[in-house]
Structure formats: structure tokens, C-alpha cells
Coordinates of C-alpha atoms and ligand atoms in Angstrom, one line a residue:
M68 CA 93.6 119.0 106.5
K69 CA 95.0 117.3 109.6
I70 CA 93.2 114.7 111.8
K71 CA 94.3 113.7 115.3
I72 CA 94.0 110.1 116.1
K73 CA 94.2 108.7 119.7
P74 CA 94.9 105.1 120.4
V75 CA 91.9 103.0 121.4
K76 CA 91.3 99.7 123.3
K77 CA 89.1 98.0 120.8
I78 CA 86.4 98.4 118.1
V79 CA 83.0 96.8 118.5
G80 CA 79.8 96.9 116.5
E81 CA 78.2 96.7 113.0
V82 CA 79.7 98.4 110.0
I83 CA 78.3 99.4 106.7
V84 CA 80.8 100.3 104.0
P85 CA 80.1 102.2 100.8
G86 CA 79.2 100.3 97.6
D87 CA 82.2 98.8 95.8
K88 CA 84.0 101.4 93.8
S89 CA 85.1 99.1 91.0
I90 CA 81.7 97.6 90.5
A91 CA 80.1 101.1 90.6
H92 CA 82.2 102.5 87.8
R93 CA 81.2 99.6 85.6
A94 CA 77.6 99.8 86.6
L95 CA 77.5 103.5 85.5
M96 CA 79.4 102.8 82.3
I97 CA 77.6 99.7 81.2
G98 CA 74.2 101.2 82.2
A99 CA 75.0 104.3 80.0
L100 CA 75.9 102.0 77.0
A101 CA 72.9 99.7 77.4
M102 CA 69.4 100.3 75.9
G103 CA 66.9 101.4 78.6
A104 CA 66.8 102.4 82.2
T105 CA 69.3 100.6 84.5
R106 CA 68.4 100.8 88.2
I107 CA 71.4 100.6 90.6
K108 CA 71.0 100.3 94.3
G109 CA 73.9 101.2 96.6
L110 CA 75.9 103.4 94.3
P111 CA 78.6 105.1 96.5
E112 CA 78.6 108.9 96.8
S113 CA 82.4 109.0 96.5
D114 CA 84.4 111.4 94.4
D115 CA 85.7 108.9 91.8
C116 CA 82.2 107.5 91.0
N117 CA 80.8 111.0 90.8
Y118 CA 83.4 111.8 88.2
T119 CA 82.3 108.8 86.1
A120 CA 78.7 109.9 86.4
K121 CA 79.6 113.5 85.4
A122 CA 81.5 112.3 82.3
F123 CA 78.4 110.5 81.1
R124 CA 76.1 113.4 81.9
D125 CA 78.5 115.5 79.8
M126 CA 77.8 113.1 77.0
G127 CA 74.0 113.5 77.3
I128 CA 73.2 110.5 79.6
N129 CA 70.5 111.2 82.1
I130 CA 71.6 109.8 85.5
R131 CA 69.4 110.6 88.5
R132 CA 68.9 109.5 92.1
E133 CA 65.6 108.4 93.6
L134 CA 66.2 107.7 97.3
D135 CA 68.8 104.9 97.3
V136 CA 68.4 104.0 93.6
T137 CA 70.4 105.5 90.8
I138 CA 68.7 105.4 87.4
V139 CA 70.9 105.5 84.3
E140 CA 69.0 106.1 81.1
G141 CA 71.2 104.4 78.5
N142 CA 70.6 105.0 74.8
G143 CA 72.5 102.0 73.5
L144 CA 76.2 101.6 72.4
H145 CA 75.9 104.5 70.0
G146 CA 73.8 106.8 72.2
L147 CA 76.5 109.1 73.6
K148 CA 76.8 112.7 72.4
K149 CA 80.1 114.6 71.8
P150 CA 80.9 116.4 75.0
G151 CA 81.2 120.2 74.8
N152 CA 84.5 120.2 76.8
P153 CA 87.3 117.8 77.8
L154 CA 86.0 115.2 80.1
Y155 CA 87.5 115.8 83.6
V156 CA 87.9 112.7 85.8
G157 CA 89.6 114.3 88.8
N158 CA 91.9 111.7 90.5
S159 CA 90.1 108.6 89.1
G160 CA 92.4 106.2 87.3
T161 CA 89.6 103.7 86.7
S162 CA 87.4 106.4 85.1
M163 CA 90.2 107.6 82.8
R164 CA 91.4 104.2 81.6
L165 CA 88.0 102.6 81.2
L166 CA 86.5 105.6 79.5
A167 CA 89.4 105.6 77.0
G168 CA 88.1 102.2 75.8
I169 CA 84.6 103.4 75.5
L170 CA 85.5 106.7 73.8
A171 CA 87.6 104.7 71.3
G172 CA 84.4 103.4 69.7
Q173 CA 82.6 106.7 69.4
S174 CA 82.1 108.7 66.2
F175 CA 83.4 111.9 67.8
E176 CA 86.7 113.2 69.1
S177 CA 87.2 113.6 72.8
T178 CA 89.8 114.5 75.4
L179 CA 90.2 113.0 78.9
T180 CA 91.9 115.1 81.6
G181 CA 92.3 114.9 85.4
D182 CA 94.0 116.5 88.4
T183 CA 97.8 116.8 88.9
G184 CA 97.9 113.4 90.6
I185 CA 96.5 111.5 87.8
S186 CA 98.5 113.5 85.3
A187 CA 101.6 111.7 86.5
R188 CA 100.1 108.2 86.2
P189 CA 101.0 105.8 83.3
M190 CA 98.5 105.6 80.3
K191 CA 100.7 103.9 77.7
R192 CA 99.3 100.6 79.0
V193 CA 95.9 101.5 77.5
V194 CA 97.1 103.7 74.6
E195 CA 99.2 100.9 73.1
P196 CA 96.5 98.2 72.8
L197 CA 93.9 100.8 71.7
N198 CA 96.3 101.9 69.0
M199 CA 96.6 98.2 68.0
M200 CA 92.8 98.2 67.6
G201 CA 93.1 101.0 65.0
V202 CA 92.1 103.8 67.4
K203 CA 93.8 107.2 67.1
I204 CA 94.6 108.0 70.7
S205 CA 97.5 110.0 72.0
A206 CA 98.9 110.9 75.4
K207 CA 101.3 113.6 76.6
D208 CA 104.9 112.3 76.0
G209 CA 103.2 109.1 74.8
E210 CA 102.5 108.2 78.5
Y211 CA 100.5 110.8 80.5
P212 CA 97.1 112.5 80.5
P213 CA 95.5 114.3 78.8
L214 CA 94.4 111.6 76.4
A215 CA 93.2 112.8 73.0
I216 CA 90.9 110.2 71.3
A217 CA 89.7 110.3 67.8
G218 CA 87.0 107.6 68.0
G219 CA 86.0 105.6 65.1
R220 CA 86.4 102.2 63.6
V221 CA 87.7 99.5 66.1
R222 CA 89.5 96.3 65.0
P223 CA 89.2 93.3 67.2
I224 CA 92.5 92.0 68.7
A225 CA 93.9 89.2 70.8
Y226 CA 96.0 90.9 73.4
K227 CA 98.5 89.3 75.7
N228 CA 98.9 91.7 78.6
S229 CA 102.2 91.6 80.6
I230 CA 100.6 93.3 83.6
A231 CA 97.6 91.9 85.6
S232 CA 95.4 94.9 85.4
A233 CA 91.7 95.1 85.3
Q234 CA 91.8 98.6 84.0
I235 CA 93.8 97.7 80.9
K236 CA 91.7 94.5 80.3
S237 CA 88.4 96.5 80.7
A238 CA 89.5 99.3 78.3
I239 CA 90.2 96.7 75.6
L240 CA 87.0 94.8 76.2
F241 CA 85.0 98.1 76.1
A242 CA 86.6 99.1 72.8
G243 CA 85.9 95.5 71.6
L244 CA 82.2 96.1 72.0
Y245 CA 82.5 98.5 69.1
S246 CA 84.3 96.1 66.7
K247 CA 82.9 93.6 64.3
G248 CA 84.5 90.4 65.7
T249 CA 85.8 88.9 68.9
T250 CA 88.3 90.7 71.1
K251 CA 90.4 88.6 73.5
V252 CA 92.6 89.5 76.5
V253 CA 95.0 87.1 78.2
E254 CA 96.6 88.1 81.5
P255 CA 99.6 86.8 83.5
V256 CA 97.4 86.4 86.6
K257 CA 93.6 86.9 86.5
S258 CA 92.7 90.5 87.6
R259 CA 89.4 91.6 89.0
D260 CA 86.6 90.3 86.7
H261 CA 83.8 92.8 87.4
T262 CA 83.7 94.1 83.7
E263 CA 83.3 90.6 82.2
R264 CA 80.7 89.6 84.8
M265 CA 78.7 92.7 84.3
L266 CA 78.9 92.7 80.5
K267 CA 77.5 89.2 80.5
Y268 CA 74.7 90.2 82.9
F269 CA 73.8 93.0 80.5
G270 CA 73.6 90.5 77.6
A271 CA 77.1 90.7 75.9
K272 CA 78.6 87.5 74.5
V273 CA 81.5 87.1 76.9
K274 CA 83.6 84.0 77.4
I275 CA 85.8 83.5 80.4
E276 CA 88.4 80.7 80.4
G277 CA 90.9 81.0 83.2
R278 CA 93.2 84.0 82.5
C279 CA 91.6 84.6 79.1
V280 CA 88.5 86.6 78.5
S281 CA 86.8 87.5 75.2
V282 CA 83.9 89.6 74.1
R283 CA 81.9 89.7 70.8
G284 CA 81.4 93.2 69.5
D285 CA 78.5 94.9 67.6
R286 CA 75.8 93.7 69.9
E287 CA 73.4 95.9 71.9
L288 CA 73.4 95.6 75.7
K289 CA 70.1 95.5 77.7
A290 CA 69.4 97.6 80.8
R291 CA 69.3 95.6 84.1
A292 CA 68.6 96.2 87.8
F293 CA 70.9 95.2 90.6
E294 CA 72.4 96.1 93.9
I295 CA 76.1 96.9 94.4
P296 CA 77.6 95.1 97.4
G297 CA 79.9 96.9 99.9
D298 CA 83.5 97.5 99.0
I299 CA 85.8 94.8 100.3
S300 CA 88.7 97.3 99.9
S301 CA 87.0 99.7 102.4
A302 CA 86.0 96.8 104.6
G303 CA 89.6 95.6 104.8
F304 CA 90.6 98.5 107.1
F305 CA 87.9 97.5 109.7
M306 CA 88.8 93.8 109.4
A307 CA 92.4 94.7 110.2
A308 CA 91.5 97.0 113.1
A309 CA 89.3 94.3 114.7
T310 CA 92.1 91.7 114.2
L311 CA 94.7 93.9 115.9
L312 CA 92.8 95.4 118.8
K313 CA 92.3 93.0 121.8
G314 CA 88.7 92.3 122.6
S315 CA 87.3 93.6 119.3
K316 CA 84.4 92.1 117.4
I317 CA 82.7 93.6 114.4
K318 CA 80.3 92.5 111.7
I319 CA 80.5 94.2 108.3
R320 CA 77.3 93.8 106.3
N321 CA 76.9 93.0 102.6
V322 CA 80.5 93.0 101.4
S323 CA 81.6 91.9 97.9
I324 CA 83.4 88.6 98.1
N325 CA 84.2 88.3 94.4
P326 CA 87.1 85.7 94.4
T327 CA 89.3 88.0 92.3
R328 CA 89.0 90.7 95.0
A329 CA 88.8 88.6 98.2
G330 CA 92.5 88.0 98.7
I331 CA 92.4 89.9 101.9
L332 CA 90.1 87.2 103.5
K333 CA 92.7 84.6 102.6
V334 CA 95.6 86.7 103.8
L335 CA 93.9 87.3 107.1
S336 CA 93.2 83.6 107.6
M337 CA 96.8 82.8 106.7
M338 CA 97.9 85.3 109.3
G339 CA 95.7 83.7 112.0
S340 CA 92.9 86.2 112.1
D341 CA 89.5 85.1 113.3
V342 CA 87.3 85.8 110.2
K343 CA 83.9 84.3 109.4
I344 CA 81.9 84.7 106.2
V345 CA 78.2 84.4 106.7
N346 CA 74.9 85.1 104.9
R347 CA 76.3 84.6 101.3
K348 CA 74.1 86.0 98.5
M349 CA 74.3 86.9 94.8
R350 CA 73.7 90.6 94.1
G351 CA 73.1 90.5 90.3
P352 CA 76.4 89.2 88.8
E353 CA 78.4 89.6 92.1
P354 CA 78.6 87.5 95.2
S355 CA 78.4 89.2 98.7
A356 CA 78.3 88.2 102.3
D357 CA 78.5 89.5 105.9
I358 CA 81.9 89.3 107.5
V359 CA 82.5 88.8 111.2
V360 CA 86.0 89.5 112.6
K361 CA 87.3 89.1 116.1
Y362 CA 90.6 89.9 117.7
S363 CA 93.3 87.4 117.2
K364 CA 97.1 87.0 117.5
T365 CA 98.6 87.1 114.0
R366 CA 101.8 85.8 112.4
G367 CA 103.9 86.9 109.4
I368 CA 103.3 85.2 106.0
T369 CA 104.6 85.2 102.4
I370 CA 102.4 86.7 99.8
T371 CA 103.5 85.4 96.4
K372 CA 103.4 87.2 93.1
D373 CA 100.3 85.4 91.9
M374 CA 98.3 86.5 95.0
V375 CA 99.1 90.2 94.6
P376 CA 96.4 91.1 92.1
S377 CA 93.7 89.9 94.5
V378 CA 95.1 92.1 97.3
I379 CA 96.6 95.0 95.3
D380 CA 94.5 97.7 97.0
E381 CA 94.7 96.0 100.4
L382 CA 98.5 95.9 100.6
P383 CA 98.7 99.2 102.5
I384 CA 96.6 97.7 105.3
I385 CA 98.4 94.4 105.0
F386 CA 101.7 96.3 105.7
V387 CA 100.1 97.5 109.0
L388 CA 99.0 94.0 109.9
A389 CA 102.5 92.7 109.1
S390 CA 104.2 95.3 111.3
L391 CA 102.2 94.1 114.3
S392 CA 102.4 90.4 113.5
K393 CA 104.9 87.9 114.9
G394 CA 107.7 87.1 112.4
K395 CA 108.5 88.0 108.8
T396 CA 106.0 89.0 106.2
I397 CA 107.2 89.0 102.6
V398 CA 105.3 90.5 99.7
E399 CA 106.7 89.4 96.3
G400 CA 106.2 91.2 93.0
A401 CA 104.6 94.3 94.4
R402 CA 105.9 96.7 91.7
E403 CA 102.4 97.8 90.5
L404 CA 102.0 99.5 93.9
R405 CA 104.5 102.2 92.7
V406 CA 101.9 103.5 90.2
K407 CA 98.8 103.8 92.3
E408 CA 97.5 107.1 93.7
T409 CA 100.9 107.5 95.2
D410 CA 103.9 105.2 95.1
R411 CA 102.4 103.2 97.9
I412 CA 105.6 101.4 98.8
V413 CA 107.2 104.8 99.6
S414 CA 104.1 106.4 101.3
M415 CA 103.5 103.4 103.5
Q416 CA 107.2 102.9 104.3
N417 CA 107.4 106.5 105.2
G418 CA 104.4 106.3 107.7
L419 CA 105.2 103.0 109.2
K420 CA 108.9 103.7 109.7
A421 CA 108.0 107.0 111.4
M422 CA 105.9 104.8 113.8
G423 CA 108.8 102.4 114.4
A424 CA 108.0 99.5 112.1
D425 CA 110.8 97.4 110.4
F426 CA 109.8 97.9 106.7
R427 CA 112.4 97.0 104.1
V428 CA 112.3 97.2 100.3
E429 CA 114.5 94.7 98.4
G430 CA 113.9 95.3 94.7
D431 CA 110.3 94.1 94.0
R432 CA 110.0 92.5 97.5
I433 CA 108.8 94.0 100.7
V434 CA 110.0 92.6 103.9
I435 CA 108.3 93.5 107.2
E436 CA 109.5 92.1 110.5
G437 CA 107.3 92.2 113.6
P438 CA 105.8 92.5 116.0
K439 CA 106.9 96.1 116.6
S440 CA 104.8 98.2 119.0
L441 CA 104.0 101.3 117.0
K442 CA 104.4 104.8 118.5
G443 CA 102.3 107.8 117.6
A444 CA 103.7 110.1 114.9
G445 CA 103.1 112.9 112.5
L446 CA 101.9 111.1 109.4
K447 CA 101.2 112.0 105.8
S448 CA 98.6 110.6 103.4
F449 CA 100.4 112.1 100.4
G450 CA 96.8 112.7 99.1
D451 CA 96.2 108.9 98.8
H452 CA 93.0 107.6 100.4
R453 CA 94.2 104.1 101.1
T454 CA 97.5 105.3 102.6
C455 CA 95.4 107.6 104.8
M456 CA 93.0 104.9 106.0
A457 CA 95.8 102.3 106.6
L458 CA 97.8 104.8 108.7
A459 CA 94.6 105.7 110.6
V460 CA 94.3 102.0 111.7
A461 CA 98.0 101.9 112.6
A462 CA 97.5 105.0 114.7
L463 CA 94.6 103.4 116.6
T464 CA 96.9 100.7 117.7
A465 CA 99.8 103.0 118.7
E466 CA 101.2 103.9 122.1
S467 CA 100.5 107.6 121.8
D468 CA 98.6 110.1 119.7
S469 CA 99.2 110.6 115.9
E470 CA 98.2 113.2 113.4
I471 CA 97.6 112.5 109.7
E472 CA 98.0 115.2 107.1
G473 CA 95.6 115.0 104.1
M474 CA 92.6 113.4 105.7
E475 CA 90.3 114.8 103.0
S476 CA 91.8 112.2 100.6
V477 CA 89.3 109.6 101.9
S478 CA 86.5 111.1 100.0
K479 CA 87.8 109.4 96.9
S480 CA 86.3 106.1 98.0
F481 CA 84.9 106.5 101.5
P482 CA 83.8 110.0 102.5
A483 CA 82.4 108.8 105.9
F484 CA 85.5 106.7 106.8
F485 CA 86.5 108.6 110.0
E486 CA 82.9 108.9 111.3
T487 CA 82.3 105.2 110.7
L488 CA 85.6 104.2 112.4
F489 CA 85.2 106.5 115.5
N490 CA 81.6 105.2 116.0
L491 CA 83.1 101.7 116.7
T492 CA 85.9 102.7 118.9
I493 CA 86.1 102.1 122.7
A494 CA 88.8 104.2 124.4
Ligands
S3P623 C1 90.8 98.8 89.5 C2 91.9 98.0 89.2 C3 93.1 98.1 89.9 C4 93.0 98.8 91.3 C5 92.1 100.0 91.2 C6 90.8 99.7 90.6 C7 89.5 98.7 88.7 O1 94.1 98.9 89.1 O2 94.2 99.0 91.9 O3 92.0 100.6 92.5 O4 88.5 99.1 89.1 O5 89.6 98.1 87.6 P1 95.0 98.2 88.0 O6 94.1 97.8 86.9 O7 95.9 99.3 87.5 O8 95.7 97.1 88.6

């Protein structure tokens, strides 16, 4: 489906974004493995999280909604039942990779499948360490879904990951819950730490020391209640739009500001954006705050390799900011972007170049030179939610109308994205 986007003068008002997708997956998963009823407020109604919930329902877990609270009735680490069919996770990479770790410890065989998009995404990165843990797990051509998992005995390992990936780390930690011993993961740069925070909150023995995290297995988790803060990755699109459109001022309420995710706040400040963090709180194991952003002139910056994991999902919108900022923006070590819902280097370069941006790829580096005034164009999401939302913000700032093909992709993380955005715009 196509959507037409007209340029606007500014955006003004208060924004509520859906609950954080990464935290929500973990809340459902850890709730389903804990003993008792976990009550979660603010679970997003997005496709990816619905697939995770459906997978656990298929394994006999009762998950129900009472107004804005989702109740997950966990039966303990060994309380899952063998599903009658392959578990289908749609386009959700987090569901597939994290579930692989959980299924590794079950006493039944299972299969994980997904849509055509996910069937082209790399899985060896979780298959290999799980194999090392003694789990029989295989992928198509050793790399792609479906994953066939013969759960059973799990050996604890110490794993040195060459990629900073929370999905890999989490799959190993989840499998480690089923081992008799301590499982350890070391990363090159610390990736998002929602799994370790939440496991600790539910009573697991977790140790976090810099880039190293370990968990002790064979210990039951206890149900907890908490509220999921808003998704900073969804909030990023509004922060960028307010920064770029003259006269804008917005307040985004209750956003996750977990330091392993909040790189966008640092990047915006480095670029000269007027961002304020107010009303800080803890929501269970996760910090949150309200974020106020006003229009400001911005300049190009260098994003080094060690900053990339904390902005990995925000790079598409950072490319838009860079195109409209004065000077050169360089992003180093952005290779992981190539294996997201799309190759986001290609999808964003395609859209921004069509609008007139100067976007160059030099090996693992991306160089964007601005400011370029963007012109309206026919754009494509390539079925990727974040490419779609980033290009929508670019289109708001353009000189003429744009059209984006594949608007339905936003339902993956933010079904009400366009409604929320258009409610703030002033023509
Ligand atoms: C996620 C981790 C990141 C991120 C993805 C969600 C998670 O992927 O890009 O959107 O919830 O663990 P990688 O682990 O592949 O970096």
C-alpha cells in the first residue's frame, strides 16, 4: 500500500509511542518461563510482539489482556508443552533468535519458521553457540530458517561473540538457564542489556561486568509485575522530525532511556539538537523519562564503531538527520545494518538519493554530506518498518510531495505511526 506525504511547516504537541519492542519480547518470554502470573502494563500491540505471544500460546501458556495489563501465566522453566505445529514468527528476528535459545532447553522437538523476509536472515550466529552448548539445532543450508531444534541437555559455555548482538547474547543466556552451571557471554561492545536486567528482576543469578554477562542455570524464576516504557527507537523518528522542522516543539512521554539503547540522545546532542530529558523514573528493571525536543540547527558528526550498537536501529533516521545537517556525517563499522529487515544501507541510500541527498558508502563506512534540501520523490520501504518511518520524516521536510510504497510495514513495531505523526503536523 502507498501513502502520500506532504511537506509540513512543523510538528507540535505531546506524543505517546508504543511500549518498547525489545523489552516486550523479553517480558513475554521471561514471564512465560517464570512461576506464577506476570502482569505487564504497556505491552505493544505490534505484529512482532503478537508473534512471540502466539508462540507461547502454542506451547500451552495462557496470555490474556485485561484493559491495559497483559497477564502471562507462567508454569516455570519446564512448563512449556510441545507445540502441535511449527512455531511461526512472521518477520520477527528477535522472536526467532531468542526462542531458539529457549527451545534449546526443552524436552521436545520443535521447528521455528517465518515469512520470506526472515527466511533470508542469518541464523548461524545462534546455531553455532547453541551447538557448542550440546544442543541439536539445524538451519537450512546451515544458515537460514526454518530452524529445527531437538531440545534436551544444555552444557554451560563461555562464549566470546565477535558481533555485538543482543539477540545472540540473549539466545545463549536463555539456553544457559537450562544448564547446570554458569554460562558466560563476552561481547566486543556491550549490546542492549534488557535480557540480563529482566532475568535479574525475575530472580535469576546474573552477573554483569562491563562487556561480560553470566547467568547461573537450573534455578526457577518468579513472576513479577512491571510497566514497559515507550520505545526509544519509535520515539527517535519524532525527535528527528522536531529537530529538523523550524518552530517545532514536542514532548514524548515515558520513553525507555536504557543507556545501551539511548545512543540517539547522545547523537542528537552531538549534532546540536535541543533535547531535554525530564521526569526520570525506574519502570521495574528499566529506566524511563519524558523527552522534550525543539527545533535546532544541526551539524554533521562522526559516529564511531563502538557507538553503533546503541544506535543500530536508529541509523536510518540518523541518515535523514545527516542529509539535512551542515557538514559531513561519518558512520563507521555499520556492517550489521546489512542484515536487518532489509539491507538498510541499500534501502536508505536508495530513498535518500532519490530525494537528492549525498549518501556514499565506502566499505563499512557511510559518508553523508549536507545540508541538501530534499525534494519529494516516489519512495520504497522495501517492507522494512524503520526504512518506511525514516523516509516519512524525510518526506515531511521535503520541497514537494512524496509517496512511500509499503506503508503497512510500520505495523511491525508501530501500527499507529502515521496517525500519531499526522496528529502533530502543522501545514
Ligand atoms: C534486538 C537486537 C538488535 C536490534 C533488533 C532488536 C533485540 O539486533 O537491531 O531490532 O531485541 O535484541 P541484533 O541483536 O541482531 O543486533
